[in-house]
XYZ file of C-alpha atoms in Angstrom:
403
model
C 42.845 30.748 175.241
C 42.072 27.094 176.043
C 44.516 24.795 174.283
C 44.717 21.009 174.045
C 47.955 19.161 173.410
C 47.395 15.603 172.202
C 50.429 13.522 173.141
C 52.830 13.866 176.076
C 56.083 12.931 174.419
C 59.056 15.205 173.814
C 57.330 17.611 171.430
C 54.009 17.546 173.283
C 55.462 18.404 176.684
C 57.537 21.190 175.152
C 54.472 22.577 173.378
C 52.426 22.444 176.588
C 55.069 24.287 178.617
C 55.429 26.906 175.894
C 51.689 27.548 175.596
C 51.278 27.673 179.364
C 54.182 30.092 179.652
C 52.350 32.429 177.273
C 49.342 32.472 179.576
C 47.124 29.883 177.906
C 45.057 27.301 179.790
C 46.544 23.980 178.691
C 45.303 20.395 178.930
C 47.533 17.525 177.794
C 46.020 14.211 176.694
C 48.208 11.086 176.766
C 46.834 7.641 176.000
C 49.646 5.934 177.926
C 49.508 5.644 181.718
C 52.396 8.088 182.103
C 54.167 10.783 180.127
C 57.350 10.357 178.095
C 57.474 6.566 177.828
C 59.187 6.592 174.446
C 61.506 9.374 175.575
C 62.699 7.215 178.469
C 63.832 4.533 176.022
C 65.869 6.788 173.735
C 69.640 6.527 173.580
C 69.536 3.113 175.269
C 67.909 4.745 178.259
C 70.406 7.621 178.362
C 68.415 10.053 176.155
C 70.528 11.651 173.435
C 68.914 15.083 173.899
C 70.315 16.852 170.862
C 73.357 17.229 168.656
C 75.471 20.372 168.500
C 75.831 19.914 164.740
C 72.098 19.798 163.994
C 71.226 21.362 160.636
C 68.895 20.925 157.669
C 71.169 18.273 156.119
C 70.325 15.905 158.983
C 66.605 15.877 158.186
C 64.509 13.966 155.663
C 61.035 14.082 154.170
C 59.324 15.553 151.121
C 60.593 19.010 152.160
C 63.505 18.759 154.649
C 63.982 22.554 154.710
C 60.614 22.745 156.472
C 62.571 22.326 159.733
C 64.592 25.520 159.316
C 62.224 28.106 160.866
C 61.759 25.928 163.958
C 65.498 25.269 164.307
C 66.286 28.966 163.906
C 63.778 30.070 166.523
C 64.694 27.344 169.006
C 68.030 25.766 168.206
C 70.508 23.639 170.106
C 71.708 26.454 172.377
C 68.123 27.427 173.161
C 67.317 23.800 173.949
C 70.233 23.455 176.356
C 69.324 26.744 178.043
C 65.713 25.575 178.331
C 66.709 22.348 180.059
C 69.227 24.184 182.200
C 66.426 26.362 183.542
C 64.468 23.194 184.320
C 67.415 21.956 186.400
C 68.950 19.452 183.970
C 72.742 19.246 183.702
C 74.118 17.976 180.387
C 77.386 17.074 178.732
C 78.555 16.794 175.152
C 80.089 13.541 173.949
C 81.595 12.174 170.741
C 80.068 13.454 167.515
C 78.297 16.370 169.166
C 75.835 14.126 170.978
C 74.446 15.693 174.152
C 73.249 13.594 177.106
C 71.984 14.357 180.603
C 74.865 14.318 183.080
C 72.961 11.674 185.042
C 73.130 9.341 182.013
C 69.452 8.643 182.612
C 66.518 9.484 180.354
C 64.369 9.502 183.482
C 66.019 12.786 184.464
C 64.794 14.409 181.251
C 61.232 13.165 181.682
C 61.220 14.102 185.364
C 62.236 17.738 184.874
C 59.627 18.155 182.125
C 56.911 16.560 184.243
C 57.847 18.654 187.269
C 57.739 21.804 185.156
C 54.259 20.922 183.873
C 53.062 20.299 187.419
C 54.484 23.631 188.561
C 52.803 25.414 185.646
C 49.414 23.983 186.569
C 49.015 22.158 183.263
C 46.155 19.672 183.398
C 47.305 16.178 182.466
C 44.910 13.432 181.357
C 46.742 10.090 181.116
C 45.451 6.649 180.181
C 42.635 8.025 178.033
C 42.837 7.965 174.229
C 41.485 10.812 172.119
C 39.136 9.076 169.699
C 37.620 12.069 167.911
C 38.597 15.625 167.045
C 36.232 17.895 165.135
C 35.561 21.542 164.413
C 33.243 23.218 166.902
C 32.385 26.774 165.939
C 35.681 28.615 165.648
C 37.386 26.030 167.845
C 37.435 22.277 168.390
C 35.538 19.515 170.154
C 37.602 16.665 171.527
C 36.179 13.319 172.675
C 38.045 10.588 174.567
C 37.408 6.871 174.896
C 36.243 7.348 178.486
C 33.417 9.531 177.196
C 34.853 12.913 178.159
C 34.094 15.767 175.765
C 35.909 19.089 175.904
C 35.984 22.202 173.743
C 39.191 24.082 172.973
C 40.201 27.182 171.081
C 43.391 25.597 169.713
C 44.830 22.095 169.403
C 48.437 20.940 169.105
C 48.790 17.481 167.594
C 51.878 15.816 169.099
C 50.896 12.146 168.902
C 54.131 10.885 167.401
C 54.285 8.180 164.748
C 54.141 4.422 164.353
C 57.649 3.735 165.653
C 57.994 2.099 169.051
C 54.483 0.691 169.184
C 55.019 -0.849 172.611
C 56.038 2.554 173.970
C 53.067 4.454 172.623
C 53.564 4.633 168.867
C 50.379 4.424 166.840
C 48.164 5.796 164.083
C 46.033 8.104 166.214
C 47.658 11.344 165.101
C 47.459 10.459 161.430
C 43.812 9.453 161.661
C 42.746 12.491 163.679
C 44.474 14.828 161.240
C 43.114 13.014 158.195
C 39.659 13.425 159.682
C 40.221 17.181 159.497
C 41.272 17.104 155.853
C 45.000 16.457 156.023
C 46.881 13.847 153.995
C 49.996 11.822 154.665
C 52.858 10.205 152.812
C 53.770 6.519 152.943
C 55.006 5.386 156.361
C 58.186 3.341 156.791
C 60.336 2.312 159.767
C 63.593 4.270 160.147
C 66.540 4.184 162.559
C 65.956 0.471 162.715
C 67.943 -2.736 162.350
C 68.711 -3.874 158.808
C 67.885 -7.537 158.232
C 70.173 -9.620 156.021
C 70.572 -13.167 154.802
C 71.520 -15.241 157.871
C 74.665 -16.950 156.575
C 77.094 -14.848 158.623
C 75.360 -12.544 161.158
C 74.405 -15.434 163.455
C 78.060 -16.357 163.945
C 78.861 -12.695 164.617
C 76.011 -12.021 167.042
C 77.019 -9.482 169.683
C 80.149 -8.228 167.907
C 80.592 -4.488 167.461
C 82.792 -3.028 164.746
C 83.687 0.421 163.485
C 83.272 0.449 159.728
C 82.014 2.126 156.578
C 78.674 0.917 155.214
C 77.431 1.197 151.655
C 73.988 0.207 150.433
C 73.974 -0.870 146.797
C 71.275 -1.848 144.348
C 72.259 -3.194 140.960
C 75.793 -1.921 141.486
C 74.606 1.635 142.225
C 75.347 3.162 145.629
C 72.133 4.314 147.301
C 73.455 5.396 150.691
C 76.590 5.331 152.820
C 77.481 5.868 156.458
C 80.347 5.415 158.891
C 80.499 4.423 162.526
C 79.629 1.583 164.844
C 77.651 -1.461 163.785
C 76.373 -4.276 165.961
C 75.806 -7.721 164.500
C 72.623 -9.460 165.598
C 71.119 -12.840 164.859
C 69.116 -11.412 161.972
C 71.294 -8.651 160.595
C 73.103 -5.424 161.400
C 72.189 -2.800 163.999
C 73.987 0.177 165.532
C 74.224 3.878 164.574
C 75.847 3.359 161.160
C 73.178 0.834 160.159
C 70.393 3.037 161.515
C 71.518 5.961 159.365
C 70.927 4.071 156.115
C 67.939 2.007 157.270
C 65.570 4.679 155.941
C 66.945 4.113 152.446
C 66.642 0.336 152.901
C 62.971 0.756 153.827
C 62.388 2.746 150.641
C 63.562 -0.132 148.441
C 60.705 -2.452 149.370
C 61.294 -5.911 147.881
C 64.086 -4.796 145.541
C 67.306 -6.777 145.898
C 70.039 -4.789 147.625
C 73.440 -5.486 149.129
C 75.114 -4.104 152.213
C 78.847 -3.617 151.808
C 80.970 -3.307 154.966
C 84.525 -1.966 155.078
C 86.130 -2.958 158.384
C 89.379 -1.109 157.632
C 87.872 2.191 156.504
C 90.992 4.211 157.383
C 93.195 2.023 155.175
C 93.215 1.588 151.407
C 93.124 -1.898 149.915
C 96.841 -1.622 149.130
C 97.650 -0.598 152.705
C 95.569 -3.456 154.087
C 97.287 -5.939 151.784
C 100.756 -4.644 152.711
C 99.857 -5.069 156.396
C 98.851 -8.705 155.847
C 101.996 -9.399 153.830
C 104.120 -8.036 156.679
C 102.175 -10.152 159.144
C 102.791 -13.259 157.043
C 106.521 -12.516 157.079
C 106.585 -11.770 160.823
C 104.559 -14.822 161.895
C 104.789 -17.437 159.119
C 103.771 -20.327 161.373
C 100.503 -18.731 162.483
C 97.356 -20.495 161.236
C 95.416 -18.501 158.644
C 92.476 -18.367 161.054
C 94.547 -15.919 163.142
C 95.791 -13.773 160.244
C 93.471 -10.886 161.101
C 94.129 -10.912 164.853
C 94.969 -7.353 165.822
C 93.124 -5.927 162.829
C 89.524 -6.776 163.726
C 87.633 -8.600 166.478
C 88.980 -12.172 166.712
C 85.642 -13.833 165.917
C 85.059 -11.441 163.041
C 88.567 -12.114 161.748
C 88.016 -15.869 161.677
C 84.714 -15.389 159.867
C 86.362 -13.117 157.268
C 88.967 -15.796 156.597
C 86.102 -18.208 155.934
C 84.370 -15.593 153.752
C 87.603 -15.260 151.744
C 87.561 -19.046 151.180
C 90.935 -19.615 152.848
C 92.002 -22.803 154.610
C 91.872 -21.743 158.271
C 94.508 -24.312 159.229
C 97.012 -23.344 156.581
C 100.150 -21.573 157.829
C 100.153 -17.847 157.118
C 103.606 -18.116 155.576
C 102.246 -20.550 152.978
C 99.422 -18.289 151.803
C 99.775 -17.202 148.185
C 99.638 -13.609 147.057
C 96.151 -14.217 145.669
C 94.998 -15.627 149.006
C 96.321 -12.613 150.902
C 94.512 -10.383 148.412
C 91.274 -12.249 149.112
C 91.777 -11.749 152.855
C 92.388 -8.018 152.390
C 89.385 -7.858 150.067
C 87.166 -9.507 152.668
C 88.158 -6.836 155.199
C 87.511 -4.018 152.742
C 84.393 -5.350 151.053
C 82.288 -7.775 153.066
C 78.918 -8.104 151.330
C 75.616 -9.148 152.894
C 72.416 -9.594 150.836
C 69.718 -7.374 152.351
C 66.270 -8.675 153.217
C 64.833 -5.411 154.530
C 64.444 -3.947 158.003
C 62.744 -4.809 161.246
C 59.278 -3.326 161.684
C 57.825 -0.330 163.478
C 57.891 -2.093 166.846
C 61.711 -2.013 166.779
C 62.102 1.312 164.936
C 63.180 4.469 166.728
C 61.381 6.799 164.336
C 58.836 6.856 161.518
C 59.846 7.964 158.030
C 56.918 9.770 156.426
C 53.893 11.384 158.009
C 51.413 14.203 157.555
C 52.481 16.348 154.608
C 54.420 19.401 155.703
C 53.121 21.376 152.702
C 49.792 21.485 154.553
C 51.348 23.418 157.468
C 53.056 26.795 157.724
C 56.727 26.263 158.538
C 56.904 29.599 160.392
C 54.187 28.662 162.926
C 53.362 24.952 162.345
C 49.714 25.967 161.998
C 47.548 24.062 159.547
C 46.870 25.720 156.200
C 43.582 23.799 156.131
C 42.228 24.222 159.671
C 42.993 27.487 161.530
C 43.936 26.957 165.159
C 45.286 23.449 164.523
C 49.019 22.907 165.015
C 51.262 19.850 164.678
C 54.777 19.033 165.826
C 57.247 16.194 166.151
C 57.112 12.810 164.484
C 53.499 12.998 163.277
C 54.730 15.304 160.503
C 56.714 14.068 157.511
C 60.089 14.828 159.082
C 62.645 12.330 160.360
C 66.352 12.629 160.979
C 69.678 10.863 161.250
C 70.778 8.976 164.338
C 72.532 11.098 166.967
C 70.051 13.383 168.717
C 68.638 15.112 165.639
C 65.125 13.689 165.954
C 64.812 14.917 169.520
C 66.064 18.349 168.485
C 63.211 18.466 165.969
C 60.832 17.465 168.763
C 62.028 20.280 171.048
C 62.164 22.887 168.264
C 58.833 22.008 166.675
C 57.129 21.638 170.055
C 58.342 25.077 171.063
C 57.125 26.624 167.799
C 53.737 24.875 167.781
C 53.212 25.745 171.444
C 53.393 29.438 170.615
C 50.001 28.935 168.937
C 50.865 31.220 166.064
C 52.390 34.022 168.150
């Protein structure tokens, strides 16, 4: 069988290797000049391959359970064995995150590319697929360079809108819509949350471990825990990424981001700590009250947020003032503007409706012989290696071409 794989990202390369391994003649089309560009940028260039805790709860979309057949047939252990056979050494880090031992995403791309070369997979780079249509019982594919090819089966692995500079785009959606498929709304996810600029600018570059809560009209919409990074325009980092999908869903609705910088301590425990500090160092200026509790620059900003006189001696602070300082540490609120766009996003929330594909094979219910995998489908996941696990699992399943 002659099979085309459109897209040479994580899911596309996995699909190509799988189909080739089953004896099919495979051609991969990639509009970028080289394979795996987006993959090389993941995990800050380290490539968070997977997560040992990957499960259905980590996935989102109209039907998150759609991922289960793919994860069962090619799970985390299968993924690690697969890469081990390709020559990649890995190690598990905090939170179940798995990285290449080399700490370089290039290693991941290189072993996949080398495996495709060894398998004799034809690779067409730098040429965009502009048209895909039915041709008898198969498909006709046309590229921008004018090449036309017929195939018995097609795997759509074009990815989504996220990371536009690295190859993200609408091609997959448009090609699939041309064959009768529909999609959900598209929103950036795993992306920086933008906030009102009154405090983030002064905190730019500071990292903090905290609990985040997204609220709208007093109602909690989402929560996460972990590292945040303050930027000039808002809040980034894994904990922010995990709730950015929910921020995107709110559109122009007014929301607040609540940060708890002392998540392992109750308000009472935090207040008792500050009272003890005031007794132990009464001559210390209030600006230094939170030294040892949070980053120094963050501590000084929280004192300002609590409306305390930074020059006032700690020993002269009233009980109410100490309560305000503890409250600032436990509930620092930033008005939310929204998120950065698709260019900065790591993944796309939304995509081609999964109800239009068979979860057991990833074959289209509308067009026989058409398969889809990865980000082009309406599946996205939490930060921590879960999106790449979906790419490997879905690519493996789609690449079986229904077998």
